[in-house]
PDB file of C-alpha atoms in Angstrom:
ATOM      1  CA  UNK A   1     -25.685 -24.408   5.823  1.00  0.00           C
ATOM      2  CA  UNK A   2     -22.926 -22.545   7.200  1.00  0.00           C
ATOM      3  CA  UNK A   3     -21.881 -18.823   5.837  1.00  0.00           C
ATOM      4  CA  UNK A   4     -18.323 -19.180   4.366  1.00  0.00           C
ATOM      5  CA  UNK A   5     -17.441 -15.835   5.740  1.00  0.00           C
ATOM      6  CA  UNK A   6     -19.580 -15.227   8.413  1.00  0.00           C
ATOM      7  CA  UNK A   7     -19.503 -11.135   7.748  1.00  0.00           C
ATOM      8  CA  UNK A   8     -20.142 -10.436   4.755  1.00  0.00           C
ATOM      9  CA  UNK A   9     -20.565  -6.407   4.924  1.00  0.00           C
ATOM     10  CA  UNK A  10     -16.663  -6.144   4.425  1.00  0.00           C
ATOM     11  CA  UNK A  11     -15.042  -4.167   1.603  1.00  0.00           C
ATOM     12  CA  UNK A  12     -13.527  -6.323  -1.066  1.00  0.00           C
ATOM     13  CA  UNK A  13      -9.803  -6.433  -1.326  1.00  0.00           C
ATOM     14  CA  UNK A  14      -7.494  -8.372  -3.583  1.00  0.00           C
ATOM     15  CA  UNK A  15      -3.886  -8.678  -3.228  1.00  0.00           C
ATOM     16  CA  UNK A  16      -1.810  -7.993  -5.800  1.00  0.00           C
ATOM     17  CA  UNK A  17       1.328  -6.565  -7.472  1.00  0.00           C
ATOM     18  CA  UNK A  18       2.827  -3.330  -9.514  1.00  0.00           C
ATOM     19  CA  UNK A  19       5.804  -3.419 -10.621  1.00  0.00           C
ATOM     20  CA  UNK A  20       6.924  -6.210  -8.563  1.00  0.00           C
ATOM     21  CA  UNK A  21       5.999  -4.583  -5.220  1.00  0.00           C
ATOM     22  CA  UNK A  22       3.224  -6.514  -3.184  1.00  0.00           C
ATOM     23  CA  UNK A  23       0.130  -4.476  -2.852  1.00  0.00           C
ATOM     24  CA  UNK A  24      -2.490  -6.089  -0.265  1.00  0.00           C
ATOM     25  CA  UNK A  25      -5.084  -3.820  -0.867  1.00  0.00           C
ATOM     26  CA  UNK A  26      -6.952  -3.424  -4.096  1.00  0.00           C
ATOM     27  CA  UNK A  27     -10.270  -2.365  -2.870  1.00  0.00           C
ATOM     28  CA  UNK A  28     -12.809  -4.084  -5.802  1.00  0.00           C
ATOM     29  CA  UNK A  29     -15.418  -0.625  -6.009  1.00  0.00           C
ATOM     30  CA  UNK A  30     -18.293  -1.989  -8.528  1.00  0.00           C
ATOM     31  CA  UNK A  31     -19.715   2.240  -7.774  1.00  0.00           C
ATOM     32  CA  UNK A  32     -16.886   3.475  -9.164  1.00  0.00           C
ATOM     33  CA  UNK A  33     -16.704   4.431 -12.790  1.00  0.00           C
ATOM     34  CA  UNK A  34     -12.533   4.728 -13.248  1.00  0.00           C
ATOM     35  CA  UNK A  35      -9.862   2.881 -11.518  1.00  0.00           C
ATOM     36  CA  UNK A  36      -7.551   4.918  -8.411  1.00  0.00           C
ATOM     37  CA  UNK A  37      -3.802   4.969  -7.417  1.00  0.00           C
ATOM     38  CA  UNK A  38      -2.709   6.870  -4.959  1.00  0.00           C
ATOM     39  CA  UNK A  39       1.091   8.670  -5.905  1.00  0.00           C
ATOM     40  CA  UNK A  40       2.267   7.129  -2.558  1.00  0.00           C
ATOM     41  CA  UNK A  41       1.715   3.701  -4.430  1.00  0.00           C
ATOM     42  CA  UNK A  42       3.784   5.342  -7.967  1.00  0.00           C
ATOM     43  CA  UNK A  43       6.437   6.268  -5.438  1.00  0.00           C
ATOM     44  CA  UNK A  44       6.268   2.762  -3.541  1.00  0.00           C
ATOM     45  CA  UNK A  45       6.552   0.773  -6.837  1.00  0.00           C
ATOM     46  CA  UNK A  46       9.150   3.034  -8.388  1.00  0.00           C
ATOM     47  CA  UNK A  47       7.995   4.784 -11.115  1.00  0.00           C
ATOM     48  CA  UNK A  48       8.513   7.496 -12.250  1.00  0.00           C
ATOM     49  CA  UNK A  49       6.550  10.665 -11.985  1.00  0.00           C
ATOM     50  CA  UNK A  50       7.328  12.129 -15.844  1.00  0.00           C
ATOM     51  CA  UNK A  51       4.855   8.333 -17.113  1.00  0.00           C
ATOM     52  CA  UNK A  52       2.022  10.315 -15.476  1.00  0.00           C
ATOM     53  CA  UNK A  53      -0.267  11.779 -18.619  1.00  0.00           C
ATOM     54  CA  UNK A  54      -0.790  15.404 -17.119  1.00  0.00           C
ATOM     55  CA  UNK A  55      -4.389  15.718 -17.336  1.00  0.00           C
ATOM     56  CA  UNK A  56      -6.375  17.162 -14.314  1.00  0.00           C
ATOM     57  CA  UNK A  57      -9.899  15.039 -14.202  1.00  0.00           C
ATOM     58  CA  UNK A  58     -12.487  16.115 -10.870  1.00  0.00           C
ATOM     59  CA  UNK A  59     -13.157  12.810  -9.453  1.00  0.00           C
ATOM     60  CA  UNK A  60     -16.484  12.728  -6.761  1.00  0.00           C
ATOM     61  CA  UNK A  61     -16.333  10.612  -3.932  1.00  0.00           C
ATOM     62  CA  UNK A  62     -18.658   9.768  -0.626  1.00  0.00           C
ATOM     63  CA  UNK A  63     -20.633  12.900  -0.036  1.00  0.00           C
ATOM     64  CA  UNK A  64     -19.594  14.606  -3.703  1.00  0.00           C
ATOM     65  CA  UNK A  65     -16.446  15.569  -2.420  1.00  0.00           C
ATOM     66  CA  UNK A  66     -14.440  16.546  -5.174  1.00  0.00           C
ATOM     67  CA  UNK A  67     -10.731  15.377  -5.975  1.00  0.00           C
ATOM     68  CA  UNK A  68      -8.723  16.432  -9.050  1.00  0.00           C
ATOM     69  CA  UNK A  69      -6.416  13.806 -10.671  1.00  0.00           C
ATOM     70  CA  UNK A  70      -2.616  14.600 -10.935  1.00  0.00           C
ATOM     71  CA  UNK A  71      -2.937  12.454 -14.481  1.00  0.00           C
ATOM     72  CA  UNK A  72      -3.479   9.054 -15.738  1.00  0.00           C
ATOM     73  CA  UNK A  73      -1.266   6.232 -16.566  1.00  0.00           C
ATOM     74  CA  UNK A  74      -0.983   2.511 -17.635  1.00  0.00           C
ATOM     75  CA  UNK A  75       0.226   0.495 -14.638  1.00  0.00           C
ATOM     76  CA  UNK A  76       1.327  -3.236 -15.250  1.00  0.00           C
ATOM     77  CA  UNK A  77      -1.371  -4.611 -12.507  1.00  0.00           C
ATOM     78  CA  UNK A  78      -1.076  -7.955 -11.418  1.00  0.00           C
ATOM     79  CA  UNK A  79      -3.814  -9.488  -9.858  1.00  0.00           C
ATOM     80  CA  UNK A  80      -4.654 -13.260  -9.311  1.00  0.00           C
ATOM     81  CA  UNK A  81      -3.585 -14.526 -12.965  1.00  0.00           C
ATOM     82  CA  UNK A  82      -4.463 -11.406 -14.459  1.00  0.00           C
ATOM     83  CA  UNK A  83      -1.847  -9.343 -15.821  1.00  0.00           C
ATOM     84  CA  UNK A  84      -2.856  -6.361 -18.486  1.00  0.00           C
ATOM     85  CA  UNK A  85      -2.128  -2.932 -18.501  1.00  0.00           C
ATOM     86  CA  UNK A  86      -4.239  -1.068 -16.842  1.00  0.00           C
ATOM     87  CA  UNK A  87      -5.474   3.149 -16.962  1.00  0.00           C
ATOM     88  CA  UNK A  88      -5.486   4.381 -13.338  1.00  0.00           C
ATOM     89  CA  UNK A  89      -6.134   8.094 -12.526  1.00  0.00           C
ATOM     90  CA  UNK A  90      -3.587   9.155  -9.980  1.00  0.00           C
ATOM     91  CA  UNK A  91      -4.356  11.186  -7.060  1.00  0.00           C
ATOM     92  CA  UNK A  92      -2.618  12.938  -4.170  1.00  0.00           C
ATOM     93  CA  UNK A  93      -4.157  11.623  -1.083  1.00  0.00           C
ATOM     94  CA  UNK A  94      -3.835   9.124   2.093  1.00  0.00           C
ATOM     95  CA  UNK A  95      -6.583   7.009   1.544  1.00  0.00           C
ATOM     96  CA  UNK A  96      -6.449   3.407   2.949  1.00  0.00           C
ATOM     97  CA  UNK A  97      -6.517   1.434  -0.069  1.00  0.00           C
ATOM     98  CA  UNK A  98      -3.039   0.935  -2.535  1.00  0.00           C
ATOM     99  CA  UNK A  99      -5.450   0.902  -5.239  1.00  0.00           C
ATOM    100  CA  UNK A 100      -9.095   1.453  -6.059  1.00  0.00           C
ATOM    101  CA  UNK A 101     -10.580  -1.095  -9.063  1.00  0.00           C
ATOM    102  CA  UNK A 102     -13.485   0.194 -10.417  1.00  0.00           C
ATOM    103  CA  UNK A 103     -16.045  -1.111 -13.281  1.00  0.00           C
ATOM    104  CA  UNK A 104     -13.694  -0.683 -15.932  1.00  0.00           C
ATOM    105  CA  UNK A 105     -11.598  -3.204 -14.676  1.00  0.00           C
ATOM    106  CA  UNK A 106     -14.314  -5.262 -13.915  1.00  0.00           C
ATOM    107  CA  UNK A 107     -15.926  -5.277 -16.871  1.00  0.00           C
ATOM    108  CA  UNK A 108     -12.652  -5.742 -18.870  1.00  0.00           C
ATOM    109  CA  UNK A 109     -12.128  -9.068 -16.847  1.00  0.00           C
ATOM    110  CA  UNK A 110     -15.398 -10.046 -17.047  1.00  0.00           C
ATOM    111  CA  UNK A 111     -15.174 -10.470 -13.130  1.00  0.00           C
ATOM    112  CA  UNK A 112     -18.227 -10.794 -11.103  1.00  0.00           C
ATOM    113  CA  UNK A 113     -17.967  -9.278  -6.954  1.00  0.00           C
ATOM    114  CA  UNK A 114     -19.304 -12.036  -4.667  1.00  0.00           C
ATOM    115  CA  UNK A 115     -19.699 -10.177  -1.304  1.00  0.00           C
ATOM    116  CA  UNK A 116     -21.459 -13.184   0.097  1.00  0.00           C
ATOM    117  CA  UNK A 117     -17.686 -15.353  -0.663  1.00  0.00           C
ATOM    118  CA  UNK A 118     -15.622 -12.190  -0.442  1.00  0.00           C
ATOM    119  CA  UNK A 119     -14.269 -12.863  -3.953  1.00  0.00           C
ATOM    120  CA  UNK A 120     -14.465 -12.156  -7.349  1.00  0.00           C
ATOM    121  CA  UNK A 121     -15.349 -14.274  -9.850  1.00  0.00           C
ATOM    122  CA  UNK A 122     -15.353 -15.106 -13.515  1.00  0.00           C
ATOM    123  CA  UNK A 123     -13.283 -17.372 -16.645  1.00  0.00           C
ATOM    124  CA  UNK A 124     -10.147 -16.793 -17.929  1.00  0.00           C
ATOM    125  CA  UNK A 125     -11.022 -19.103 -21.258  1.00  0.00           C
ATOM    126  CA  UNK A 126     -13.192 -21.934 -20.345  1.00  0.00           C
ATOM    127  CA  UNK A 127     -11.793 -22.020 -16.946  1.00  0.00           C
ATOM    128  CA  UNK A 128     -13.524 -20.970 -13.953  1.00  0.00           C
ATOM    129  CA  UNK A 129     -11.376 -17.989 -11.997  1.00  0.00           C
ATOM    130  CA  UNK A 130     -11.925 -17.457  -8.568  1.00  0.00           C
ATOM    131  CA  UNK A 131      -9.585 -14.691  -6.756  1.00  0.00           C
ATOM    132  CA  UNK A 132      -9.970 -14.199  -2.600  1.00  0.00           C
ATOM    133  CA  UNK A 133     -10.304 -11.446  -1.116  1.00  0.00           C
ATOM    134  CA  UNK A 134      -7.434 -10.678   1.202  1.00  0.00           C
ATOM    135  CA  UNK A 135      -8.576 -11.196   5.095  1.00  0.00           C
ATOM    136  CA  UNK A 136      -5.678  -9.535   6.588  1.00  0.00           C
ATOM    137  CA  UNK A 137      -5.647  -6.033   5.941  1.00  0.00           C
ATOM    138  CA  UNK A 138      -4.260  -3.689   8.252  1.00  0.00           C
ATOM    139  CA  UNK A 139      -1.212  -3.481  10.524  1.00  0.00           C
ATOM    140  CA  UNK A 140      -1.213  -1.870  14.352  1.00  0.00           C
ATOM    141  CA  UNK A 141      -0.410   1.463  12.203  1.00  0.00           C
ATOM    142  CA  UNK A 142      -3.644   1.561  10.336  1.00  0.00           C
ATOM    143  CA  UNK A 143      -5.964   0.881  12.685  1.00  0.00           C
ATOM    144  CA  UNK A 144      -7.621   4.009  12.511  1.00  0.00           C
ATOM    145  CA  UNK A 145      -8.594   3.501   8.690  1.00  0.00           C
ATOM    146  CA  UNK A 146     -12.386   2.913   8.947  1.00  0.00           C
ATOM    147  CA  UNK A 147     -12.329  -0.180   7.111  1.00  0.00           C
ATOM    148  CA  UNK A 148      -9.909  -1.875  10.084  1.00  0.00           C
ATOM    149  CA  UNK A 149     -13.020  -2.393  11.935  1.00  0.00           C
ATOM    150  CA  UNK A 150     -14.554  -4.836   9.743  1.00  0.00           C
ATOM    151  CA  UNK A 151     -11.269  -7.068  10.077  1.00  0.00           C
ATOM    152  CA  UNK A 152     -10.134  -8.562  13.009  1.00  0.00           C
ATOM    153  CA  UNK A 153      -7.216  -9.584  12.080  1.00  0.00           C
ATOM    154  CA  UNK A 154      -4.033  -7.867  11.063  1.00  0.00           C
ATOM    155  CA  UNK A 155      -0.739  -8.291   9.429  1.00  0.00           C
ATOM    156  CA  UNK A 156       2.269  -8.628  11.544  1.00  0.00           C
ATOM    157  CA  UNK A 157       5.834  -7.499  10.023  1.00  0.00           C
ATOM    158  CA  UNK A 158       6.325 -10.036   6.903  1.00  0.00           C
ATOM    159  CA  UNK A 159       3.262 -11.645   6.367  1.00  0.00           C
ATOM    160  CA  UNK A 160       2.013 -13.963   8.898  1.00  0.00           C
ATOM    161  CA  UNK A 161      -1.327 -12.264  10.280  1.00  0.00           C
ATOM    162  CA  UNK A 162      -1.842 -12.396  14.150  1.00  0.00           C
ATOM    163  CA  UNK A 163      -5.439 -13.054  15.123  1.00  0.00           C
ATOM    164  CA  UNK A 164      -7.784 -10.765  17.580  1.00  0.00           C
ATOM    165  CA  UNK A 165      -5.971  -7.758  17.415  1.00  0.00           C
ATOM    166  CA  UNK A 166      -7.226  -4.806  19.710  1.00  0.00           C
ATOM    167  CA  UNK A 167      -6.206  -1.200  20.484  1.00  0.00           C
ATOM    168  CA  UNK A 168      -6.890  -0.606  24.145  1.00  0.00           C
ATOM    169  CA  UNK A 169      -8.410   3.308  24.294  1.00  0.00           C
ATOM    170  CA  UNK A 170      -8.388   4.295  28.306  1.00  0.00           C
ATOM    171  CA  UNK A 171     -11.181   6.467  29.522  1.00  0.00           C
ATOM    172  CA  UNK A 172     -10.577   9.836  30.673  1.00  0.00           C
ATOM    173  CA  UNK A 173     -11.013   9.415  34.124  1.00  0.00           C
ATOM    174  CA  UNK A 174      -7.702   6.405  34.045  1.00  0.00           C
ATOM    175  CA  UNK A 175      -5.657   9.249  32.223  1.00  0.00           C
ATOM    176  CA  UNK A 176      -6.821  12.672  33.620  1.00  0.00           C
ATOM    177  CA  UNK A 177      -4.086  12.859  36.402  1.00  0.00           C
ATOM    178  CA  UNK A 178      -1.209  11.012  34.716  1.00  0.00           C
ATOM    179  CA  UNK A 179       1.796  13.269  34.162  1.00  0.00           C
ATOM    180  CA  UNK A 180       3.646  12.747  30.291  1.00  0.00           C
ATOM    181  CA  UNK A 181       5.813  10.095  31.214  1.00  0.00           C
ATOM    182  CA  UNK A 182       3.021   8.020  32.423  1.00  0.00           C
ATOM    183  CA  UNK A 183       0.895   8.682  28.735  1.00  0.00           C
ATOM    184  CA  UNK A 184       3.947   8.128  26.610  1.00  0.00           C
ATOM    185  CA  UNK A 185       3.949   4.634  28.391  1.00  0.00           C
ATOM    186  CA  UNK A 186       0.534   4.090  27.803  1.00  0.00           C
ATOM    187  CA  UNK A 187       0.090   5.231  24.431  1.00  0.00           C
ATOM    188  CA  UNK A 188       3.389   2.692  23.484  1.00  0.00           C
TER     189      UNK A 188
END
């Protein structure tokens, strides 16, 4: 029997939409006990600032690292065929996901995470749901997100992936005598 997805260590993402604006990565976090947006994403999807519920909440991520939420907020999320409002706690960073679903929105759904498919899954009345996970992730600017290395493809401008993209990182010794000129060449 062959794997469907031969790796199946990859994050979960889901594309989706806020606010009519196409998000294509809604990392699926079953550890994470509140859903995240990032105000870059508010911004993106243009709303405004004053809907954010000014509360400050300390969020811990990897290694306890401590964030503290700019507020809260109901988003109109649109994932799949699921469409509810949904409670994000916003946050002022550069993280590489548009937004962060954690158990509540899991649990609301009733979804189930299948790493081993790379989807979630679950019943929207008595019909079986199944949502993909999104295989092309990041474009030639994000490459140096952490997750880009689990994806080997990327997204091209508009939407049509290109396959077996690499970045090319010279050693030292090829770049050591190069004057500026020569780098800026290289490095474009």
């Amino acid at each position: 029997m062959e794997v469907p997805y031969p790796d199946h260590r990859r994050p979960i993402y889901l594309e989706g939409q806020i606010n009519d604006v196409f998000i294509r990565r809604a990392l699926v976090d079953t550890g994470s006990s509140v859903n995240i947006l990032p105000l870059s994403v508010l911004t993106a999807a243009g709303i405004p600032l004053s809907k954010i519920v000014q509360s400050q909440t300390s969020i811990s991520g990897f290694g306890n690292k401590s964030e503290v939420t700019v507020g809260h907020m109901q988003v109109n999320l649109k994932v799949g065929p699921i469409r509810p409002l949904t409670k994000f706690y916003v946050v002022h960073v550069d993280v590489a996901y548009h937004a962060l679903l954690g158990r509540p929105w899991l649990n609301k759904h009733k979804l189930v995470v299948s790493t081993y498919h790379l989807c979630m899954k679950g019943r929207i009345g008595l019909r079986p749901l199944r949502i993909p996970g999104n295989q092309a992730l990041f474009n030639k600017n994000e490459a140096h997100y952490s997750e880009a290395e689990f994806y080997t493809e990327c997204t091209g401008a508009g939407s049509n992936p290109s396959k077996d993209f690499e970045t090319y990182l010279p050693s030292w010794t090829e770049i050591r005598d190069l004057s500026n000129e020569e780098l800026i060449t290289i490095i474009d």
